[in-house]
XYZ file of C-alpha atoms in Angstrom:
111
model
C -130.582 -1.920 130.627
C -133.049 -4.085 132.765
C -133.481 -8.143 132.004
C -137.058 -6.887 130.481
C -135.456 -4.851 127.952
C -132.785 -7.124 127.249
C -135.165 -10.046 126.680
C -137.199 -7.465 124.528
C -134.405 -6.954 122.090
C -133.207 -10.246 122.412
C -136.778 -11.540 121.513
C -137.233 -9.251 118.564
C -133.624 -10.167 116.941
C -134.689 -13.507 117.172
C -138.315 -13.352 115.704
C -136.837 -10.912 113.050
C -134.075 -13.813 112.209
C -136.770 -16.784 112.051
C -139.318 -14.458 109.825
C -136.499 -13.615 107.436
C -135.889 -17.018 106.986
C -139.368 -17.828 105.910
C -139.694 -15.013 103.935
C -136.281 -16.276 102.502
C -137.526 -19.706 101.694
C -141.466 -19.033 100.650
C -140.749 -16.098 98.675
C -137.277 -15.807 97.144
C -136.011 -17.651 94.417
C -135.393 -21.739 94.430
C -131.812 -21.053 94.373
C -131.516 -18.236 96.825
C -133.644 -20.372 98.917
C -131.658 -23.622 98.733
C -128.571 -21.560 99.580
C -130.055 -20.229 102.438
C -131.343 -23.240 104.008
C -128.326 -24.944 103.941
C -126.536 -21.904 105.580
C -129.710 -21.190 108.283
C -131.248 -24.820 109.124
C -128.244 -26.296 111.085
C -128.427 -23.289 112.693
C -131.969 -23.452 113.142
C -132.217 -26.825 114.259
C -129.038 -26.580 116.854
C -130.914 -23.719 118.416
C -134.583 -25.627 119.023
C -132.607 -28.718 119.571
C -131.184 -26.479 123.032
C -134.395 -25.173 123.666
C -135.849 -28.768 123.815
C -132.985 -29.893 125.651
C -133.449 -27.780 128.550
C -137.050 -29.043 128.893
C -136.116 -32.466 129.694
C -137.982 -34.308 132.490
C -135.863 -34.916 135.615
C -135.618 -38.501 137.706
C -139.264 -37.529 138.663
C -140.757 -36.309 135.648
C -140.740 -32.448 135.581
C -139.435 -30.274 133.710
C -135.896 -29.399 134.578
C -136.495 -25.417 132.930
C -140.306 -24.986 133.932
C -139.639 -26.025 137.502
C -138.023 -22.859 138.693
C -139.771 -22.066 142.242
C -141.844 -23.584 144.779
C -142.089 -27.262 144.054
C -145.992 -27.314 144.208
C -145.399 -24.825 140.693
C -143.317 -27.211 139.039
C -144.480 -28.482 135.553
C -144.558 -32.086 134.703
C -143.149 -32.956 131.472
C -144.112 -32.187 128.274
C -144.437 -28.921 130.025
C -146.235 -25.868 128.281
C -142.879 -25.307 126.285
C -142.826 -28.042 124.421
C -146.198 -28.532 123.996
C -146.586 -25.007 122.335
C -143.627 -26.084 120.055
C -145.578 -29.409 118.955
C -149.167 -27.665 118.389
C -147.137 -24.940 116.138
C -145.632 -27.406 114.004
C -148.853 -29.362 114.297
C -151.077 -26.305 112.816
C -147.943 -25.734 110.273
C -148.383 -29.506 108.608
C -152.134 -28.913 108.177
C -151.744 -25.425 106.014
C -151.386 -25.816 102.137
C -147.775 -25.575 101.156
C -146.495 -21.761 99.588
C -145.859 -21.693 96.333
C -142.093 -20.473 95.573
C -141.609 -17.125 93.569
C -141.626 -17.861 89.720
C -137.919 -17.599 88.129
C -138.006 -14.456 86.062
C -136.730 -15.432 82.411
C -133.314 -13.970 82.827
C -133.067 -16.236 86.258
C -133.445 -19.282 83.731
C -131.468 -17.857 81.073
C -128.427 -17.957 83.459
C -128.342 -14.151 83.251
């Protein structure tokens, strides 16, 4: 396998993970949801709390990740990492919230 492929697969396990999980949350049930967010969000968070970690600034204010070859290439900090990151959360806050699924009666029944 070549490092493209790998990152391919990689890549898709990963976005198939995150959509489950909002699939999970928006559509399933409140209690399937809750259950599922307390398994997946630590998870979730220690993952993009890595991610941000490795875009730190260094002593002179690039990014340690984004700096990789010649030093006229190197990104200052916020590089285009976490700048992506902050303008998808961004554009998330300013869409209506998703309705959960409705309970079906036997759901509230305790059936």
């Amino acid at each position: 396998m070549t490092n493209e492929v790998v990152f391919v697969n990689l890549r898709e396990a990963m976005f198939g993970r995150l959509d489950r999980a909002v699939d999970i949350v928006t559509r399933g049930h409140q209690r399937d949801a809750i259950a599922f967010a307390r398994r997946e969000l630590p998870r979730l968070v220690a993952g993009l709390r890595a991610l941000i970690a490795l875009h730190a600034p260094d002593a002179e204010g690039y990014c340690r990740e984004c700096r990789r070859g010649r030093w006229w290439r190197r990104q200052h900090s916020p590089c285009l990492a976490l700048l992506a990151y902050y303008i998808a959360v961004k554009e998330f806050d300013d869409q209506p919230p998703v309705e959960p699924a409705k309970h079906r009666a036997s759901d509230q029944a305790g059936v």
